[in-house]
CSV table of C-alpha atoms in Angstrom, one decimal:
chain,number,residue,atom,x,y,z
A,1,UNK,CA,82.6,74.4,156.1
A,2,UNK,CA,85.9,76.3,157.7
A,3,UNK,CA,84.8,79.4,159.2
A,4,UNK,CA,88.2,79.3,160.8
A,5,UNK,CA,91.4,77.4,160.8
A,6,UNK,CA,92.7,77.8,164.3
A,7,UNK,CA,94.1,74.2,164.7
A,8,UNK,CA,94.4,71.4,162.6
A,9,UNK,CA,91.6,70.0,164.1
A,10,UNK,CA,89.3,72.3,162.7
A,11,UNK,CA,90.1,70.6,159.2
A,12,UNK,CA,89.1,66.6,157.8
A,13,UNK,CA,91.6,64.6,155.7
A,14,UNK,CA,89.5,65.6,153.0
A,15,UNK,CA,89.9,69.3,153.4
A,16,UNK,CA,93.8,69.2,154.2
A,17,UNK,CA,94.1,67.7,150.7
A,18,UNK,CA,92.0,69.6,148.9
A,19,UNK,CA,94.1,72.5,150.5
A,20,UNK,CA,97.5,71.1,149.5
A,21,UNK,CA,96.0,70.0,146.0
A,22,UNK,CA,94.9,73.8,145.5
A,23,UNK,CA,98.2,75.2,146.7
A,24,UNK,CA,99.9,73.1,143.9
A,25,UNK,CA,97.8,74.1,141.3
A,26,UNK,CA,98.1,78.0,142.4
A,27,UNK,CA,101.7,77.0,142.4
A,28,UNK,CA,101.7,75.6,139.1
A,29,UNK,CA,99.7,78.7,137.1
A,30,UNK,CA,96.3,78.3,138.3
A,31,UNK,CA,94.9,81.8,138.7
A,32,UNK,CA,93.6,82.6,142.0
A,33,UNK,CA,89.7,83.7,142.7
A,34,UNK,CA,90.4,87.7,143.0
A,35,UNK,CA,88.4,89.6,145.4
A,36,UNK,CA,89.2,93.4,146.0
A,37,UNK,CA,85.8,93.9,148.2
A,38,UNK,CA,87.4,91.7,151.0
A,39,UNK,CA,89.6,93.4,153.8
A,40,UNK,CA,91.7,91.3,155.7
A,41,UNK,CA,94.0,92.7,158.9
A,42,UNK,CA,97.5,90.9,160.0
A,43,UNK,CA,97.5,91.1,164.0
A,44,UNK,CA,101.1,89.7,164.5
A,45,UNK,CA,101.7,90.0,168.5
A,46,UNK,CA,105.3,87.7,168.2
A,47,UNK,CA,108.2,88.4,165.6
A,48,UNK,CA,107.4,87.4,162.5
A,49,UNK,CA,109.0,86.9,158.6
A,50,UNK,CA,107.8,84.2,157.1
A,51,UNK,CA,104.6,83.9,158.2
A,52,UNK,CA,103.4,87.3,158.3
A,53,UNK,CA,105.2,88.5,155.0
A,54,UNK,CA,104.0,86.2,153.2
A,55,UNK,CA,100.3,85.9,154.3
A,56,UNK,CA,100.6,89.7,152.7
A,57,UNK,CA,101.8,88.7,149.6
A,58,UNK,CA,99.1,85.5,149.4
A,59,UNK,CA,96.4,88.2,150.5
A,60,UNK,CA,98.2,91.2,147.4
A,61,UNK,CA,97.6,88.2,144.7
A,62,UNK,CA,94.2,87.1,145.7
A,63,UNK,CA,93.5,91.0,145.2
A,64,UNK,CA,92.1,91.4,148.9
A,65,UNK,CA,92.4,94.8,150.6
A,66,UNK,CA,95.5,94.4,153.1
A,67,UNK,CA,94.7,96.8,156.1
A,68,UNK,CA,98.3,98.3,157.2
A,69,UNK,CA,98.0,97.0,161.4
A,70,UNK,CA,100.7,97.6,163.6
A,71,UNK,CA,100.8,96.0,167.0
A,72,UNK,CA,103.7,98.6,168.3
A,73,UNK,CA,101.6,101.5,167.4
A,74,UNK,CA,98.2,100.0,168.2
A,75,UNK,CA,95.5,100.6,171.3
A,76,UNK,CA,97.1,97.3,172.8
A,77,UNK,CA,99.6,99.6,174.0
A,78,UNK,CA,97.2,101.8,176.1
A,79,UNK,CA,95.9,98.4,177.7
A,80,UNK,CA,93.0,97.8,174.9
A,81,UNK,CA,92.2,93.8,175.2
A,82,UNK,CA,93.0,91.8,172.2
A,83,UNK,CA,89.1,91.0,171.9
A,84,UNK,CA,88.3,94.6,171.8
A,85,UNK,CA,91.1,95.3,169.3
A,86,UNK,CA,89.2,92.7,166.9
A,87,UNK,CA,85.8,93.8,167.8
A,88,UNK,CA,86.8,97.3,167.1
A,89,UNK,CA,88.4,96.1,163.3
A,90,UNK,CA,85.0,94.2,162.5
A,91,UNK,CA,83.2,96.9,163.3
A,92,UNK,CA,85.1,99.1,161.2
A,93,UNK,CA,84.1,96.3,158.2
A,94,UNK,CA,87.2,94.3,158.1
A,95,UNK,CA,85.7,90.9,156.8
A,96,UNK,CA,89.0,88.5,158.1
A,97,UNK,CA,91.3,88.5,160.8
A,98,UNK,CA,95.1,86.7,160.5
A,99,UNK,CA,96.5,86.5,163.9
A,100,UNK,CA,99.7,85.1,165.5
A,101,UNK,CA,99.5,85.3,169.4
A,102,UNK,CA,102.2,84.1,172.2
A,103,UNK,CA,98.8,83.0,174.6
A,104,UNK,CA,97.7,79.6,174.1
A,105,UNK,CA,94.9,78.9,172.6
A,106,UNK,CA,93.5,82.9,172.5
A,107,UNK,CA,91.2,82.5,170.0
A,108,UNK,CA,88.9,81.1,172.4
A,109,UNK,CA,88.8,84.4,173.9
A,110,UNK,CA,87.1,85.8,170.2
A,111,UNK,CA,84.2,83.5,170.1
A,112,UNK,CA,82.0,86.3,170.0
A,113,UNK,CA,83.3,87.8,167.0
A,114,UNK,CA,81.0,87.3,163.8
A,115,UNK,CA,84.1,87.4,161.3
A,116,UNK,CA,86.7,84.5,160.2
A,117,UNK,CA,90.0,83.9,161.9
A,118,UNK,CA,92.9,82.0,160.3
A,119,UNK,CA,95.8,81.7,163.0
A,120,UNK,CA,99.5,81.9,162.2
A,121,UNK,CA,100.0,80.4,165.1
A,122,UNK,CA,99.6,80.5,169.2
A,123,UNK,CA,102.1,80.3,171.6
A,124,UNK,CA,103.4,76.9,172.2
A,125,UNK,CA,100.2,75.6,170.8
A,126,UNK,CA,99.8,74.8,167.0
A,127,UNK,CA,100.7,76.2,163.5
A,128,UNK,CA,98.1,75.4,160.9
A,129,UNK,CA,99.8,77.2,158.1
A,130,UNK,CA,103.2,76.1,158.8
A,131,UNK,CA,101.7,72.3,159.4
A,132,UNK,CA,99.7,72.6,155.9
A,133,UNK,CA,103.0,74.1,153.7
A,134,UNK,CA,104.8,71.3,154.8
A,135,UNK,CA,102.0,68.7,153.7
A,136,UNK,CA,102.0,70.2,150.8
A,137,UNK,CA,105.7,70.0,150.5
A,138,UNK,CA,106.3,66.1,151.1
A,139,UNK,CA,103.2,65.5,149.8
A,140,UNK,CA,104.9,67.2,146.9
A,141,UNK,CA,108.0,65.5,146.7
A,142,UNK,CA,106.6,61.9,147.6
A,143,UNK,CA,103.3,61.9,146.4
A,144,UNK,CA,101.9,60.3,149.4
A,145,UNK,CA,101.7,61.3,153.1
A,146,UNK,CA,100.5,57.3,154.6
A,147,UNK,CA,103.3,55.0,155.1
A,148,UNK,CA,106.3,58.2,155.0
A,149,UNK,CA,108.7,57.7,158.1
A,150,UNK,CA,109.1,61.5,159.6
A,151,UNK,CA,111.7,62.1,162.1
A,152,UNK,CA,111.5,65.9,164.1
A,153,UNK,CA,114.4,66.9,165.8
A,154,UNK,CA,115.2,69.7,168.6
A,155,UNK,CA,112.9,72.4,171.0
A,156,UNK,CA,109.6,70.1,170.7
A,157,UNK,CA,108.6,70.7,174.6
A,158,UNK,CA,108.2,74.4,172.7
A,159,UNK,CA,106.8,73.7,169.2
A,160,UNK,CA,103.6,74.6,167.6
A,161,UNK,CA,105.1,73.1,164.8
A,162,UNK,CA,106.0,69.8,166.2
A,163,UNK,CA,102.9,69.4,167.9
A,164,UNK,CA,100.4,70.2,164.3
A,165,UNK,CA,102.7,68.1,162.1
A,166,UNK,CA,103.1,65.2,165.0
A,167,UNK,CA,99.0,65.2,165.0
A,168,UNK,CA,98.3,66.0,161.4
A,169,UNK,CA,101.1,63.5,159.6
A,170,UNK,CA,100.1,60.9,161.8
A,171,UNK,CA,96.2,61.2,161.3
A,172,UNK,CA,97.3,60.7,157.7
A,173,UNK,CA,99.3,57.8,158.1
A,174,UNK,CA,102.7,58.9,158.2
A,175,UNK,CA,105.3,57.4,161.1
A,176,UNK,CA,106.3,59.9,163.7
A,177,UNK,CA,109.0,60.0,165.7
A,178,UNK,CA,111.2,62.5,167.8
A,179,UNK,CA,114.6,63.0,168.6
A,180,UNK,CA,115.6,66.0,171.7
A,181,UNK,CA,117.4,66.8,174.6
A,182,UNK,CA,115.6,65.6,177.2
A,183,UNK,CA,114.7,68.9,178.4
A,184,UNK,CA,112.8,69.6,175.6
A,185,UNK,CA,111.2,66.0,175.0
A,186,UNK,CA,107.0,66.4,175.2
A,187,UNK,CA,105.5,63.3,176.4
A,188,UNK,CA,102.6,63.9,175.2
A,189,UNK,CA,103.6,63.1,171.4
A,190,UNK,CA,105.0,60.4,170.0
A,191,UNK,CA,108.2,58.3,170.4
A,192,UNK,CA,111.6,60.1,171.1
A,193,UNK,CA,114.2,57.6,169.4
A,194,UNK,CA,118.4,58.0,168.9
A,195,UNK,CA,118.9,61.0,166.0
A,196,UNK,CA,121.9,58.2,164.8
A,197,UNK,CA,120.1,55.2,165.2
A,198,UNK,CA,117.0,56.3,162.7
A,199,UNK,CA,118.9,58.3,160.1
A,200,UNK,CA,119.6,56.0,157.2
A,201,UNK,CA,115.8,55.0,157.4
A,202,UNK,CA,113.6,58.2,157.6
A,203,UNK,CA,111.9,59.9,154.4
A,204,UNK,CA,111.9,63.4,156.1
A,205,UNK,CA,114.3,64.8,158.2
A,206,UNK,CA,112.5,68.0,159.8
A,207,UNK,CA,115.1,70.1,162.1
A,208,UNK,CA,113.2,72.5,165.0
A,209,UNK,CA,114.8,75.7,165.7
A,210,UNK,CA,115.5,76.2,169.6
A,211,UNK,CA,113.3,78.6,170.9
A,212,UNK,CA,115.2,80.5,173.9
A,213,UNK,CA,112.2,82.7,173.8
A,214,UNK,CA,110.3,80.4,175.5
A,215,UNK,CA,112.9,79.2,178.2
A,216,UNK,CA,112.7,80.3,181.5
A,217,UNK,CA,116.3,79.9,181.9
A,218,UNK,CA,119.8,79.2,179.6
A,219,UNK,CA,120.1,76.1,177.9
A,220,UNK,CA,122.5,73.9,179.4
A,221,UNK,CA,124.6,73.0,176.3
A,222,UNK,CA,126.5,75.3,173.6
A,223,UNK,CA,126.4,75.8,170.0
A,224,UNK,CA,128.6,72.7,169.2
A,225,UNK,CA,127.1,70.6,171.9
A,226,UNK,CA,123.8,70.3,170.5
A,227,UNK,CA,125.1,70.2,166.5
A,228,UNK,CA,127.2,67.6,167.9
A,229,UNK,CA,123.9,65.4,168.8
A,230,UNK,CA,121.4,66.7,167.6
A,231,UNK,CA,122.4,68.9,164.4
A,232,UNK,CA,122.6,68.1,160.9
A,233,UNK,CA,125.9,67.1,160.1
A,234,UNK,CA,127.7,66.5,156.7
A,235,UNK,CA,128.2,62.9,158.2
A,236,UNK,CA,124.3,62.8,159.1
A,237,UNK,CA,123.2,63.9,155.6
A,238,UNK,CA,125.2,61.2,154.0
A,239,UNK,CA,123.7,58.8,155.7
A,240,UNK,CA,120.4,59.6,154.3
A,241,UNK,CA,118.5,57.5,152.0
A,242,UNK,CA,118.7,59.1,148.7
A,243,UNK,CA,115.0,60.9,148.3
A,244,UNK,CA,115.3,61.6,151.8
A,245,UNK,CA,113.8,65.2,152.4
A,246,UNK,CA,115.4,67.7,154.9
A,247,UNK,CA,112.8,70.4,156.4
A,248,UNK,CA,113.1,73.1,158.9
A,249,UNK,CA,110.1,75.8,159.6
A,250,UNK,CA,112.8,78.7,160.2
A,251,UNK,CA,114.1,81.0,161.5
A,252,UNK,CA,117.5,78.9,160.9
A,253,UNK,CA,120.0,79.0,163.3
A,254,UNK,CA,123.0,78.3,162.0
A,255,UNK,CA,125.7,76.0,162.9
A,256,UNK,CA,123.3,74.9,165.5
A,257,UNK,CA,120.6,72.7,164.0
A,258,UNK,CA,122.3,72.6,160.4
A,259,UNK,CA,125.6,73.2,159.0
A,260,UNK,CA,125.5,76.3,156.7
A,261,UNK,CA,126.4,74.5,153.9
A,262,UNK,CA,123.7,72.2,154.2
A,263,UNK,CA,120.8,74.7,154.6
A,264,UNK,CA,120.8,74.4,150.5
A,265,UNK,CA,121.7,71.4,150.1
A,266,UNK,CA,120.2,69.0,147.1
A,267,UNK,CA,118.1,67.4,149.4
A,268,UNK,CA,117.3,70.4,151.7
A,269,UNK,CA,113.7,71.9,150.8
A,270,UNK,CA,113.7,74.3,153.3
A,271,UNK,CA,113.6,77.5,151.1
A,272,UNK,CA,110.7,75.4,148.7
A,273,UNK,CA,108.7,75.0,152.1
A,274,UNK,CA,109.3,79.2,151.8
A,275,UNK,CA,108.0,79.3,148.9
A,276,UNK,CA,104.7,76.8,148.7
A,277,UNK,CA,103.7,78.6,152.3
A,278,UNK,CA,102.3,81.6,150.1
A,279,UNK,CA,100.6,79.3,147.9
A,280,UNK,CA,99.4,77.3,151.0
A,281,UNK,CA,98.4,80.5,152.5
A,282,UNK,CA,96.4,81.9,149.3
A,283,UNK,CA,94.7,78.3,149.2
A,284,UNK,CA,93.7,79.0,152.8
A,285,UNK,CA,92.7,82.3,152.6
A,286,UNK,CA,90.5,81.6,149.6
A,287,UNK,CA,88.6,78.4,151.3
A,288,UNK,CA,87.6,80.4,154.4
A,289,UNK,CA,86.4,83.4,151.9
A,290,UNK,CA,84.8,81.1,150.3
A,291,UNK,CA,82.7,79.3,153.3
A,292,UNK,CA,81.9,81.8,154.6
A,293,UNK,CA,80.3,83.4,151.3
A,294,UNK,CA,82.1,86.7,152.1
């Protein structure tokens, strides 16, 4: 049972392919379990488009009661706690919380609330919902996650999603590597490898935005330093093998991590990632309805 999904160990194998096996069939016409007794609030403390936007629209089609939150015009601004913020919405009978938080981790802070919590995402920590939507999206394209050779590339000291994909793709038998500055290398994951050296042999290509909201200082490099080593060139992308994905969580920056022209490339999947994270996100909002018999 998932009373929440905080991290991506709160879910087995099992469930995370149940979950990407119920995305694709809400995906491919599947009519979702509608529920307009369930009220469900977005608490997005960091900038948010993806994510947040379309966590509505999964929330719209599963017919749950979307409760308008705003943290610029909320009690955290007269120094309410974020516990007290949620305590205060249970109590007013909202049955789910979605949250996105720049502290590590702050869901440990809510352990005393009674209601579910999906997270979309904690600072530097993890991103189950971003991790999960691009299962579902190789697991689309390839049919299989064991055996796939996955190469992430850029800001991975500052990643949630590096560090959920790294742990979640490998525990299903894919081949994890990096490729970074070395200012932004995390020892703690898996092998950091040459971006040239790996390119004609990987299956997925996933780019990593650089985060300067997270840096203490200025980068070191420009623009055209870093898409010099460590963007997606036109000469990279020809190098891949021919059903070779490219991925990238987005925000894009352009010119930086990937040419413009390539953002929609033939082999680029980055706006289908888009798309199968409200699907993923209706498939996740309906399992933890549904466990906890809401």
């Amino acid at each position: 049972m998932l009373k929440n999904i905080v991290k991506m160990d709160n879910l087995t194998n099992d469930e995370v392919y149940s979950l990407v096996k119920r995305g694709l069939e809400l995906k491919n016409g599947e009519k979702p379990i509608l529920r307009n007794d369930i009220y469900v609030a977005n608490l997005f403390f960091e900038n948010s488009t993806r994510t947040k936007h379309s966590f509505e629209i999964a929330e719209h089609k599963l017919g749950l009661n979307v409760i308008n939150f705003e943290t610029s015009t909320s009690s955290i601004n007269k120094g309410e706690s974020l516990y007290d913020t949620c305590k205060t919405l249970e109590s007013l009978g909202c049955n789910l919380l979605v949250i996105r938080h720049s502290e590590n981790e702050y869901y440990n802070r809510l352990k005393n609330l009674s209601i579910p919590i999906i997270s979309g995402g904690d600072g530097s920590g993890e991103h189950p919902s971003q991790c999960l939507l691009d299962i579902m999206t190789i697991y689309e394209h390839f049919g299989i996650i064991e055996g796939l050779s996955v190469l992430i590339v850029g800001d991975i000291k500052n990643s949630r999603v590096a560090r959920s994909n790294y742990n979640m793709l490998t525990r299903l038998g894919a081949n994890v590597r990096f490729s970074c500055p070395d200012i932004f290398r995390d020892d703690t994951l898996g092998e950091v490898v040459d971006f040239d050296e790996v390119i004609d042999e990987i299956d997925v290509c996933m780019l990593l935005r650089v985060q300067h909201e997270r840096h203490e200082g200025d980068i070191e490099f420009s623009k055209e330093e870093y898409n010099k080593n460590y963007g997606l060139s036109v000469e990279r992308y020809n190098k891949l093998k021919e059903n070779a994905i490219v991925m990238h969580p987005a925000p894009i920056n352009r010119g930086v991590e990937i040419i413009d022209e390539l953002v929609e490339a033939e082999q680029s999947l980055i706006f289908k990632q888009m798309t199968n994270g409200m699907y993923m996100r209706q498939a996740m909002l309906e399992k933890v309805i549904s466990d906890n018999k809401l």
